[in-house]
Coordinates of C-alpha atoms in Angstrom, one line a residue:
X1 CA 164.3 66.5 -187.1
X2 CA 166.4 66.3 -190.1
X3 CA 169.4 64.1 -187.3
X4 CA 166.1 61.7 -186.8
X5 CA 165.2 61.6 -190.6
X6 CA 169.0 60.8 -191.5
X7 CA 169.6 58.6 -188.3
X8 CA 167.1 56.4 -189.6
X9 CA 168.2 56.5 -193.2
X10 CA 164.4 57.7 -194.3
X11 CA 166.2 60.8 -196.2
X12 CA 169.2 62.0 -198.2
X13 CA 169.8 65.8 -197.3
X14 CA 170.5 66.9 -200.7
X15 CA 173.0 69.8 -199.1
X16 CA 175.1 66.9 -197.6
X17 CA 174.8 64.6 -200.6
X18 CA 175.0 66.1 -203.7
X19 CA 177.6 65.4 -205.8
X20 CA 180.8 67.3 -205.4
X21 CA 181.5 70.2 -208.2
X22 CA 185.0 69.8 -207.5
X23 CA 186.0 66.4 -209.5
X24 CA 189.1 64.5 -208.5
X25 CA 192.4 65.0 -210.6
X26 CA 192.7 63.0 -213.6
X27 CA 194.6 59.0 -213.3
X28 CA 192.3 58.9 -210.2
X29 CA 192.0 55.2 -209.3
X30 CA 188.6 53.2 -208.0
X31 CA 188.2 50.2 -206.4
X32 CA 184.9 48.3 -207.0
X33 CA 184.0 45.3 -204.2
X34 CA 181.6 43.1 -206.1
X35 CA 179.5 41.2 -203.2
X36 CA 176.0 40.3 -202.5
X37 CA 174.3 42.2 -200.0
X38 CA 170.8 41.5 -198.1
X39 CA 168.1 44.2 -199.0
X40 CA 164.6 44.5 -198.3
X41 CA 162.0 46.0 -200.1
X42 CA 158.7 45.1 -201.5
X43 CA 157.8 42.9 -197.3
X44 CA 160.6 41.0 -198.1
X45 CA 164.5 40.5 -198.1
X46 CA 166.2 39.0 -200.6
X47 CA 170.6 39.1 -201.3
X48 CA 171.3 41.3 -204.3
X49 CA 174.5 41.7 -205.9
X50 CA 176.5 45.1 -205.6
X51 CA 179.0 47.1 -206.0
X52 CA 180.6 48.5 -202.5
X53 CA 177.4 47.2 -200.8
X54 CA 175.7 49.6 -202.5
X55 CA 172.4 50.2 -204.5
X56 CA 173.2 51.4 -206.8
X57 CA 176.7 52.0 -206.6
X58 CA 179.2 54.3 -205.9
X59 CA 179.4 57.9 -208.5
X60 CA 182.2 57.9 -210.3
X61 CA 182.9 61.8 -211.2
X62 CA 185.3 63.2 -213.3
X63 CA 186.4 66.2 -215.0
X64 CA 185.8 66.0 -219.3
X65 CA 189.5 64.5 -220.8
X66 CA 190.1 62.6 -217.6
X67 CA 191.5 59.2 -217.0
X68 CA 191.3 56.8 -214.0
X69 CA 191.9 52.9 -213.6
X70 CA 189.0 51.0 -211.7
X71 CA 190.2 47.8 -210.2
X72 CA 186.9 45.2 -210.1
X73 CA 187.3 42.7 -207.0
X74 CA 184.7 40.1 -207.8
X75 CA 183.3 38.1 -204.3
X76 CA 180.0 38.1 -205.9
X77 CA 178.8 33.6 -207.4
X78 CA 179.2 34.0 -211.1
X79 CA 181.7 36.0 -213.5
X80 CA 181.2 38.8 -214.5
X81 CA 182.0 42.0 -216.2
X82 CA 181.3 46.2 -216.4
X83 CA 181.0 48.6 -219.1
X84 CA 181.6 52.3 -219.1
X85 CA 178.0 52.9 -220.7
X86 CA 178.0 56.3 -223.6
X87 CA 182.7 56.4 -223.1
X88 CA 184.3 56.1 -226.3
X89 CA 187.8 54.8 -224.3
X90 CA 189.4 55.7 -227.9
X91 CA 191.6 52.7 -229.5
X92 CA 190.6 51.1 -226.2
X93 CA 188.1 48.4 -226.5
X94 CA 190.0 46.4 -223.6
X95 CA 188.1 48.3 -220.9
X96 CA 184.8 48.5 -222.8
X97 CA 183.5 45.6 -221.0
X98 CA 180.9 43.2 -222.6
X99 CA 181.5 39.4 -221.8
X100 CA 182.6 37.6 -224.8
X101 CA 182.7 40.5 -227.0
X102 CA 185.6 42.6 -225.8
X103 CA 186.3 40.6 -222.7
X104 CA 186.3 37.3 -220.5
X105 CA 184.3 37.4 -217.6
X106 CA 185.6 38.0 -214.5
X107 CA 185.5 35.1 -212.5
X108 CA 185.0 34.7 -208.9
X109 CA 187.4 35.6 -206.2
X110 CA 189.6 37.4 -209.4
X111 CA 190.1 40.8 -210.2
X112 CA 190.7 43.3 -213.4
X113 CA 191.4 46.5 -213.7
X114 CA 189.8 49.2 -216.5
X115 CA 191.4 52.1 -217.8
X116 CA 188.6 54.1 -218.4
X117 CA 189.7 57.4 -220.6
X118 CA 187.1 59.9 -221.2
X119 CA 187.4 62.5 -224.3
X120 CA 185.0 64.1 -225.6
X121 CA 181.9 63.8 -223.5
X122 CA 180.5 65.9 -221.2
X123 CA 177.4 65.5 -219.3
X124 CA 176.2 62.0 -217.4
X125 CA 176.6 59.0 -218.4
X126 CA 176.4 55.9 -216.6
X127 CA 178.5 52.4 -215.9
X128 CA 176.9 49.0 -214.5
X129 CA 177.2 45.1 -215.1
X130 CA 177.5 43.4 -218.7
X131 CA 177.4 39.5 -218.2
X132 CA 173.7 38.6 -218.4
X133 CA 171.0 40.4 -216.4
X134 CA 173.8 41.6 -213.4
X135 CA 173.3 45.2 -214.7
X136 CA 169.9 45.1 -212.5
X137 CA 171.6 45.7 -209.7
X138 CA 175.3 46.7 -210.8
X139 CA 175.5 49.6 -211.7
X140 CA 175.8 53.5 -210.7
X141 CA 176.3 57.2 -212.5
X142 CA 179.3 58.5 -214.0
X143 CA 179.2 62.6 -213.8
X144 CA 181.4 64.6 -216.3
X145 CA 182.0 68.0 -215.2
X146 CA 182.7 70.2 -217.4
X147 CA 187.2 70.9 -218.3
X148 CA 188.6 73.1 -214.9
X149 CA 188.9 75.9 -217.0
X150 CA 185.5 75.7 -218.4
X151 CA 181.4 75.8 -217.0
X152 CA 178.3 75.2 -218.1
X153 CA 176.7 76.4 -221.1
X154 CA 174.2 77.3 -219.4
X155 CA 174.0 79.3 -215.1
X156 CA 175.3 77.2 -213.3
X157 CA 173.2 74.8 -211.1
X158 CA 172.8 75.2 -206.8
X159 CA 173.4 72.1 -207.0
X160 CA 173.6 69.2 -208.3
X161 CA 171.7 64.9 -208.2
X162 CA 172.3 61.8 -209.9
X163 CA 169.0 60.5 -209.7
X164 CA 168.8 56.8 -210.8
X165 CA 165.9 54.7 -212.3
X166 CA 166.4 50.7 -212.2
X167 CA 163.9 47.2 -211.7
X168 CA 163.6 45.8 -208.5
X169 CA 162.6 42.3 -208.2
X170 CA 161.2 39.9 -205.9
X171 CA 162.8 37.4 -206.7
X172 CA 166.6 36.4 -208.0
X173 CA 167.2 38.3 -211.4
X174 CA 169.6 35.5 -212.4
X175 CA 166.7 32.7 -211.7
X176 CA 164.9 34.8 -213.5
X177 CA 166.8 35.1 -216.6
X178 CA 168.2 31.2 -216.0
X179 CA 164.7 30.3 -216.3
X180 CA 163.5 32.0 -219.3
X181 CA 166.9 31.3 -221.5
X182 CA 166.3 27.3 -219.8
X183 CA 162.5 27.4 -221.0
X184 CA 162.6 30.3 -224.3
X185 CA 159.7 31.7 -222.8
X186 CA 159.2 35.3 -222.0
X187 CA 161.4 36.4 -218.8
X188 CA 158.6 37.9 -216.4
X189 CA 158.4 41.5 -215.5
X190 CA 159.9 43.2 -213.0
X191 CA 157.0 43.9 -210.3
X192 CA 158.6 47.4 -208.5
X193 CA 160.7 49.8 -210.3
X194 CA 162.9 52.3 -208.2
X195 CA 164.4 55.9 -207.9
X196 CA 167.8 55.6 -206.3
X197 CA 167.1 52.4 -204.6
X198 CA 163.7 52.9 -203.2
X199 CA 160.5 51.9 -204.8
X200 CA 158.0 54.7 -203.1
X201 CA 155.1 55.1 -201.5
X202 CA 153.1 53.4 -204.0
X203 CA 154.4 49.8 -203.4
X204 CA 154.2 47.6 -200.6
X205 CA 156.4 48.6 -197.3
X206 CA 158.1 50.9 -199.8
X207 CA 156.4 54.5 -198.4
X208 CA 158.0 54.9 -194.9
X209 CA 162.4 55.0 -197.0
X210 CA 161.0 56.8 -199.9
X211 CA 163.8 58.2 -201.6
X212 CA 164.1 62.2 -200.6
X213 CA 165.9 65.5 -201.9
X214 CA 165.1 68.1 -199.8
X215 CA 165.7 71.8 -201.7
X216 CA 165.8 75.1 -201.3
X217 CA 163.3 77.3 -202.7
X218 CA 164.1 79.9 -205.4
X219 CA 167.2 77.8 -206.7
X220 CA 167.8 76.5 -210.1
X221 CA 169.2 72.6 -209.6
X222 CA 170.4 69.9 -211.9
X223 CA 169.2 66.7 -211.8
X224 CA 170.9 63.8 -213.9
X225 CA 168.7 61.1 -214.4
X226 CA 169.4 57.8 -215.8
X227 CA 167.4 54.9 -216.7
X228 CA 169.0 51.8 -215.9
X229 CA 165.4 50.0 -216.2
X230 CA 165.5 46.0 -217.8
X231 CA 163.2 46.0 -220.2
X232 CA 160.7 49.2 -220.1
X233 CA 161.2 52.6 -221.5
X234 CA 160.0 55.3 -218.8
X235 CA 158.1 58.9 -218.6
X236 CA 159.6 60.6 -216.0
X237 CA 157.8 63.8 -214.5
X238 CA 157.9 66.1 -210.8
X239 CA 155.1 67.7 -209.8
X240 CA 154.2 71.3 -210.7
X241 CA 157.5 71.8 -211.9
X242 CA 158.6 72.1 -215.2
X243 CA 161.3 70.2 -216.8
X244 CA 164.4 72.2 -218.8
X245 CA 166.8 69.3 -220.3
X246 CA 169.7 70.3 -220.9
X247 CA 171.6 67.2 -221.9
X248 CA 171.4 63.5 -222.9
X249 CA 174.2 60.9 -223.5
X250 CA 177.1 62.9 -221.6
X251 CA 176.3 66.0 -224.5
X252 CA 174.8 68.9 -224.7
X253 CA 172.0 70.1 -226.5
X254 CA 169.2 72.7 -226.8
X255 CA 167.1 73.8 -224.3
X256 CA 163.7 72.1 -223.8
X257 CA 160.8 73.3 -221.5
X258 CA 158.6 70.5 -220.5
X259 CA 156.0 68.6 -217.9
X260 CA 158.0 65.0 -219.0
X261 CA 161.0 63.4 -220.3
X262 CA 161.0 60.1 -222.5
X263 CA 163.8 58.1 -221.2
X264 CA 164.9 54.4 -222.5
X265 CA 167.0 52.0 -220.9
X266 CA 170.8 52.7 -221.6
X267 CA 169.7 57.0 -221.5
X268 CA 170.7 60.0 -220.0
X269 CA 168.9 63.1 -219.5
X270 CA 170.4 66.2 -217.8
X271 CA 167.5 68.6 -217.0
X272 CA 167.8 71.8 -215.0
X273 CA 164.1 72.2 -212.5
X274 CA 163.7 75.5 -210.8
X275 CA 162.4 75.3 -207.2
X276 CA 159.1 77.9 -207.6
X277 CA 156.5 76.6 -206.6
X278 CA 154.9 76.7 -202.8
X279 CA 157.6 75.2 -200.5
X280 CA 155.9 72.1 -199.8
X281 CA 156.1 68.5 -200.6
X282 CA 156.0 67.2 -204.2
X283 CA 156.2 63.5 -205.7
X284 CA 159.2 63.2 -209.1
X285 CA 157.6 59.6 -210.7
X286 CA 158.0 57.5 -213.7
X287 CA 156.2 54.6 -215.1
X288 CA 156.4 52.6 -218.7
X289 CA 156.1 53.5 -221.8
X290 CA 155.3 50.1 -223.3
X291 CA 152.9 50.2 -226.5
X292 CA 153.4 47.0 -227.5
X293 CA 151.8 43.4 -227.0
X294 CA 155.0 42.3 -225.7
X295 CA 154.4 42.6 -220.9
X296 CA 155.8 44.6 -218.9
X297 CA 155.8 46.6 -215.3
X298 CA 153.3 48.5 -215.7
X299 CA 154.4 50.1 -211.9
X300 CA 154.4 53.7 -210.9
X301 CA 157.6 53.9 -209.1
X302 CA 158.1 57.7 -207.3
X303 CA 160.7 59.8 -204.8
X304 CA 159.8 63.1 -202.7
X305 CA 160.7 66.9 -203.9
X306 CA 161.1 68.2 -200.2
X307 CA 161.3 72.4 -199.8
X308 CA 162.9 73.0 -196.6
X309 CA 161.1 75.3 -195.4
X310 CA 158.2 72.9 -195.1
X311 CA 158.3 70.2 -192.7
X312 CA 154.9 69.0 -192.3
X313 CA 153.8 66.8 -195.5
X314 CA 150.6 67.8 -197.3
X315 CA 147.0 65.3 -196.1
X316 CA 148.1 64.9 -200.2
X317 CA 151.9 65.0 -202.2
X318 CA 150.5 66.3 -205.8
X319 CA 151.7 63.9 -208.3
X320 CA 152.4 64.5 -212.0
X321 CA 150.4 63.9 -214.7
X322 CA 152.3 60.9 -216.5
X323 CA 151.1 60.6 -220.2
X324 CA 149.4 57.1 -220.2
X325 CA 151.5 53.6 -221.0
X326 CA 150.8 53.0 -224.6
X327 CA 150.8 57.0 -225.0
X328 CA 153.0 56.9 -228.7
X329 CA 152.2 60.1 -230.2
X330 CA 153.7 61.6 -226.1
X331 CA 156.9 59.8 -226.8
X332 CA 157.5 61.0 -229.7
X333 CA 156.1 64.5 -228.9
X334 CA 159.1 65.1 -226.7
X335 CA 162.0 62.9 -229.1
X336 CA 161.3 64.9 -232.5
X337 CA 162.1 68.1 -230.1
X338 CA 165.9 66.7 -229.1
X339 CA 168.5 68.8 -231.0
X340 CA 172.0 69.3 -230.7
X341 CA 173.5 72.8 -229.1
X342 CA 175.6 73.2 -231.7
X343 CA 177.6 76.1 -230.8
X344 CA 181.2 76.8 -230.7
X345 CA 182.2 75.7 -228.2
X346 CA 179.8 72.1 -229.3
X347 CA 180.0 72.1 -232.7
X348 CA 178.3 69.9 -235.1
X349 CA 180.2 67.7 -237.1
X350 CA 177.8 65.4 -239.5
X351 CA 179.2 63.3 -241.7
X352 CA 177.9 63.9 -244.9
X353 CA 180.1 62.1 -247.7
X354 CA 179.0 59.0 -247.1
X355 CA 181.3 56.3 -247.7
X356 CA 179.2 53.1 -245.5
X357 CA 176.2 52.4 -245.7
X358 CA 173.9 50.1 -244.0
X359 CA 170.3 48.5 -243.9
X360 CA 169.9 47.2 -240.9
X361 CA 165.7 45.4 -240.5
X362 CA 165.2 44.6 -236.3
X363 CA 162.9 42.6 -235.3
X364 CA 161.2 40.1 -233.0
X365 CA 161.2 36.5 -234.4
X366 CA 160.5 32.4 -233.5
X367 CA 163.6 29.0 -233.0
X368 CA 162.2 25.9 -233.1
X369 CA 162.4 23.9 -231.0
X370 CA 162.0 20.2 -231.1
X371 CA 159.3 18.7 -230.3
X372 CA 157.7 21.9 -229.9
X373 CA 159.1 21.9 -226.4
X374 CA 160.0 25.5 -225.7
X375 CA 157.5 27.6 -223.9
X376 CA 157.4 30.4 -226.8
X377 CA 154.6 30.4 -229.2
X378 CA 153.0 27.1 -230.3
X379 CA 156.1 25.9 -228.6
X380 CA 158.8 27.4 -230.1
X381 CA 162.0 29.6 -228.9
X382 CA 161.6 33.0 -228.2
X383 CA 164.3 34.7 -230.4
X384 CA 165.4 38.0 -232.1
X385 CA 167.7 39.8 -235.0
X386 CA 169.4 42.0 -237.1
X387 CA 168.6 41.7 -240.5
X388 CA 167.6 38.3 -239.8
X389 CA 170.9 37.1 -237.8
X390 CA 170.5 35.8 -234.1
X391 CA 173.7 36.5 -232.9
X392 CA 175.4 34.0 -230.7
X393 CA 178.2 35.1 -228.0
X394 CA 181.1 33.2 -228.3
X395 CA 183.1 31.5 -225.5
X396 CA 186.9 33.0 -226.2
X397 CA 185.9 37.3 -227.3
X398 CA 185.5 38.4 -230.5
X399 CA 188.5 41.3 -229.3
X400 CA 190.6 38.6 -228.3
X401 CA 190.1 36.7 -231.3
X402 CA 190.4 39.6 -233.8
X403 CA 193.6 40.8 -232.0
X404 CA 196.1 37.6 -232.1
X405 CA 194.6 37.8 -235.8
X406 CA 196.4 40.8 -236.3
X407 CA 199.0 39.7 -234.7
X408 CA 199.2 36.5 -236.6
X409 CA 199.0 34.1 -233.4
X410 CA 195.9 32.6 -234.2
X411 CA 196.0 30.5 -231.7
X412 CA 194.9 26.3 -233.0
X413 CA 194.4 26.1 -236.1
X414 CA 191.6 28.1 -237.0
X415 CA 190.3 28.5 -233.5
X416 CA 189.8 32.4 -234.6
X417 CA 188.4 31.3 -237.7
X418 CA 184.9 29.5 -235.4
X419 CA 184.9 32.7 -233.7
X420 CA 183.3 34.8 -235.6
X421 CA 182.7 35.5 -239.3
X422 CA 182.7 38.7 -240.7
X423 CA 180.0 38.8 -243.2
X424 CA 177.4 40.4 -241.1
X425 CA 175.1 41.5 -244.0
X426 CA 174.9 45.4 -245.8
X427 CA 171.1 44.7 -245.7
X428 CA 168.9 42.2 -244.8
X429 CA 168.8 38.7 -247.3
X430 CA 166.1 39.9 -248.9
X431 CA 163.7 42.6 -249.0
X432 CA 159.8 43.0 -248.1
X433 CA 157.0 45.3 -246.5
X434 CA 158.9 45.6 -243.2
X435 CA 155.8 47.1 -241.1
X436 CA 153.3 45.6 -242.6
X437 CA 151.7 41.9 -243.5
X438 CA 155.0 40.3 -243.0
X439 CA 153.5 36.5 -244.0
X440 CA 155.8 33.9 -241.6
X441 CA 159.3 33.7 -243.9
X442 CA 160.7 36.1 -242.1
X443 CA 159.8 34.1 -238.5
X444 CA 162.8 31.9 -237.9
X445 CA 166.0 34.0 -238.1
X446 CA 169.4 32.5 -239.2
X447 CA 172.4 31.9 -236.3
X448 CA 175.1 33.1 -236.2
X449 CA 178.2 35.5 -234.8
X450 CA 178.2 37.8 -237.3
X451 CA 179.6 40.8 -237.3
X452 CA 180.9 44.1 -239.4
X453 CA 184.1 44.7 -240.5
X454 CA 184.5 49.1 -241.4
X455 CA 187.9 50.9 -242.4
X456 CA 189.2 53.5 -240.3
X457 CA 187.8 57.0 -240.7
X458 CA 185.1 55.2 -243.4
X459 CA 181.8 58.0 -242.7
X460 CA 179.0 55.5 -241.7
X461 CA 175.6 55.9 -242.2
X462 CA 173.4 53.2 -240.9
X463 CA 169.5 52.6 -241.0
X464 CA 167.7 50.8 -238.8
X465 CA 164.4 49.1 -239.2
X466 CA 161.4 48.2 -237.3
X467 CA 159.5 45.4 -237.9
X468 CA 155.7 44.0 -237.5
X469 CA 157.0 40.4 -236.8
X470 CA 155.7 39.1 -234.1
X471 CA 156.1 41.9 -231.9
X472 CA 156.8 45.4 -233.2
X473 CA 157.4 47.4 -230.2
X474 CA 160.1 50.6 -230.1
X475 CA 163.8 49.3 -229.3
X476 CA 166.4 51.8 -228.2
X477 CA 170.0 50.1 -229.8
X478 CA 172.9 51.4 -228.3
X479 CA 176.8 50.7 -230.1
X480 CA 180.1 51.1 -227.9
X481 CA 182.7 53.0 -228.6
X482 CA 180.8 55.7 -230.3
X483 CA 178.4 58.9 -229.7
X484 CA 177.2 59.7 -233.4
X485 CA 174.1 61.7 -235.0
X486 CA 170.8 60.3 -235.1
X487 CA 170.0 62.4 -239.0
X488 CA 165.8 61.4 -238.9
X489 CA 163.2 58.7 -237.4
X490 CA 160.4 58.2 -239.4
X491 CA 156.7 55.6 -239.5
X492 CA 156.3 52.3 -242.1
X493 CA 159.1 51.4 -243.9
X494 CA 162.2 53.6 -245.0
X495 CA 162.2 54.9 -248.4
X496 CA 165.0 55.3 -249.7
X497 CA 164.6 58.7 -252.6
X498 CA 161.8 60.4 -249.8
X499 CA 163.0 59.6 -246.8
X500 CA 166.7 61.2 -246.6
X501 CA 164.8 64.6 -247.4
X502 CA 163.3 64.9 -243.6
X503 CA 166.6 64.7 -242.5
X504 CA 168.3 67.4 -239.9
X505 CA 172.0 67.4 -240.7
X506 CA 172.5 70.5 -239.3
X507 CA 171.6 70.0 -235.5
X508 CA 170.6 66.5 -235.5
X509 CA 171.0 65.2 -231.2
X510 CA 173.8 63.5 -230.7
X511 CA 173.4 60.4 -229.2
X512 CA 174.8 56.9 -227.7
X513 CA 171.3 54.9 -227.5
X514 CA 168.1 55.9 -229.8
X515 CA 165.1 54.3 -230.3
X516 CA 164.3 53.0 -233.5
X517 CA 159.9 53.6 -233.4
X518 CA 157.5 51.1 -233.3
X519 CA 157.1 50.0 -236.9
X520 CA 159.5 52.9 -238.3
X521 CA 163.4 53.4 -239.2
X522 CA 165.2 55.6 -237.2
X523 CA 168.7 56.9 -239.0
X524 CA 172.4 57.3 -237.4
X525 CA 175.7 58.5 -239.0
X526 CA 179.0 59.0 -237.6
X527 CA 182.8 58.6 -238.3
X528 CA 184.3 55.5 -237.9
X529 CA 188.0 56.9 -235.9
X530 CA 188.3 54.6 -233.4
X531 CA 189.6 51.3 -234.3
X532 CA 188.7 48.3 -232.2
X533 CA 186.1 45.9 -232.0
X534 CA 182.5 47.2 -230.5
X535 CA 179.5 46.0 -229.2
X536 CA 175.8 47.1 -231.0
X537 CA 172.5 45.7 -229.1
X538 CA 169.3 46.6 -228.4
X539 CA 169.0 47.7 -224.3
X540 CA 166.1 46.0 -223.6
X541 CA 167.8 42.7 -222.1
X542 CA 165.3 40.5 -223.2
X543 CA 166.2 40.9 -227.2
X544 CA 170.0 41.3 -226.7
X545 CA 169.8 37.8 -224.0
X546 CA 167.5 36.7 -227.1
X547 CA 170.5 37.8 -230.3
X548 CA 169.6 41.7 -231.2
X549 CA 173.1 42.1 -231.3
X550 CA 176.3 41.9 -233.2
X551 CA 179.3 43.4 -233.7
X552 CA 182.0 46.1 -235.3
X553 CA 185.2 45.8 -235.7
X554 CA 186.7 49.8 -236.9
X555 CA 190.3 48.7 -238.7
X556 CA 193.8 49.7 -237.8
X557 CA 194.4 53.4 -239.3
X558 CA 198.0 54.0 -240.8
X559 CA 200.0 54.7 -237.4
X560 CA 200.3 53.9 -234.0
X561 CA 197.8 57.1 -232.8
X562 CA 195.0 55.2 -234.7
X563 CA 195.1 51.6 -233.7
X564 CA 194.1 49.8 -231.2
X565 CA 195.8 49.8 -228.0
X566 CA 198.0 46.8 -226.7
X567 CA 195.7 44.9 -223.9
X568 CA 196.6 45.1 -220.2
X569 CA 198.6 42.3 -218.8
X570 CA 195.9 41.3 -216.4
X571 CA 193.2 40.8 -218.5
X572 CA 190.9 37.6 -217.7
X573 CA 191.3 34.2 -219.3
X574 CA 189.1 32.7 -221.7
X575 CA 187.0 29.5 -221.0
X576 CA 189.2 28.3 -224.3
X577 CA 192.2 29.4 -225.4

C-alpha cells in the first residue's frame, strides 16, 4: 500500500524524506531555477512561480558556521530577489536580498549568485523571494545543524521534518497585489492555507491529497515549523499530542510543553513531538490568529500524523483544539513563555549600556487621493508607517548608493542624495495617546525613503509602540542582518519610568521576528556589530506594501574586518545608474 500511495503522490514517507542529519560540507553550491509551473488545488489549476518546479521549494541543509553559494536563474516573468531570512550575513549585505534595498532585482532571463554566510545561527530558518508578493510560492526551509563536533542541547530526535505553512490564492498572486497597489484598497485574503504544499481535508477537492507524515510509535520527532503565510499569524497544534518547543528563529530556548503554538509570519519554531498515543491517524492543523478588524483568511489547513502500525483510518480523525481567531489571551500566554536557553554552550549577552535609543510608533494609515478616487476608506489609499513616515522604495538600491558614497563615487551629481535621506527620526514627530483616542491628525503619514545611520558597535534599544490609528493589530516586525533580544512587551502606552522595570535582562528570547502587540509595545536590544544596509519591516505583506518599513545602516568600524565586504562582480544592474 505504501508503494501505491507513494506513486499517487498522496503520502510522503517520513523515513524516506527526512532531512539528512549529515549536512553537505561547507561551500556547497545550489542552483535555484525560478520558473512557472502548473499546480492544481481547490478544484482549479493555475500557473505559479516556483524554484526548481516545487512548492515549497528545495530545503537547504548546513551545519552551523558553513558558507554556501546559491545561483538563482530567473526564468520567470518578473524580476525578483531571494532573502535568506534570519541569516545574519556578516559584513555581506550584498547577498541579503530585499529588492531595491540591498540589490536590484534579478531580471527575467538573468542569473545571480548569492554567497550565504552562516555564523552563530543554529536551528531552523528559511529563504523566500523578497519582491512584491512573490514569496507566496517562492520559499523553502533552511536547516542549520549543530557544528560537526557538537550535538543538540536535547536528546537527538529519531527523525526530523520541516513543516512549512503557506498561503494559497485561487487567483494569480501578482494580480491580487497589482490590484491592491493600483486601487489603494485592502488586498483580497487568501483562499486557503497549505501545509507543505497541500491545503488539507477541510477544503474542496483536497481531502485525497492531504499531506501525511508517517511515524513510528514511541519515538521523538523534531518538527521544524515555518510560517510562510503572507498576512496572518497562526495557531498550530497536533491532536492529542503535546508539543515541546525547543527553538525559535535559529536559537534554542528553554523547553515549553504546550498544546499549541502561536507563530507569526516570518517566524520559525523547532518542536519535539513524542508519538505516544494509540497508533492511529491524527490531524495537525493551523488557523489564523487575527485580533483585528481587517479581513483575514479564516480557514483551517490540516495534515495527518499517521502511525506506521495503522493502515485503516478511523471514521473520524481527531483534530486539535486550537484557540479562536480572536483569542489574544491565548496568543500572549504562549509568547510570554519564550525564554533563551541561557546555557554555557548557548549563553545570553543582553546589551545593558545602551548608547542608541529609538522609539518607533507603528501605524496603519491613509493617504489622500485626488477626488477621493481610491478604494480605501472615504476614497483614500491605505498606507502604513513607522514614526508617521511611510517608506517609499527607491529605484536604485540603498546599499549601492551608500557604498558608492563611502568610496567617493556618487554617480551623477546629487543622484545618491535623491535615493535616500538619513533623517529617520529617533522618535515620533510628537507623542499622543497612542493606544487611546488618537484623533484624526495621525491618519496621514509623510512619505519618504528615510534611513537611520548607527555607528559600529553601538548598543541599541528600540521600543516599538503599536497605535490605535485606524486599524490596530499585532505587527510581526523583522530586522535583517541581526538577531536581537526581545527584552519586554506590554499593553497600552510604553512608560519610560515604569515599563523598563518589567524587562527580562536575564534570559530573554533571541529572535529575528517578533510581534508588537495590538495597542501595546515591545522592546528589543542588540549590538550593532554587523556593518551594512539592513531592512526593517512588518512581515505582514500588505503592511510592508503600504510602507511599514525603514532601513538601518550600520557604519563601518575602524578595520577591514569590521567593514562591508566589496560587492560581487555579477550584481544585478538597476533601472538607473
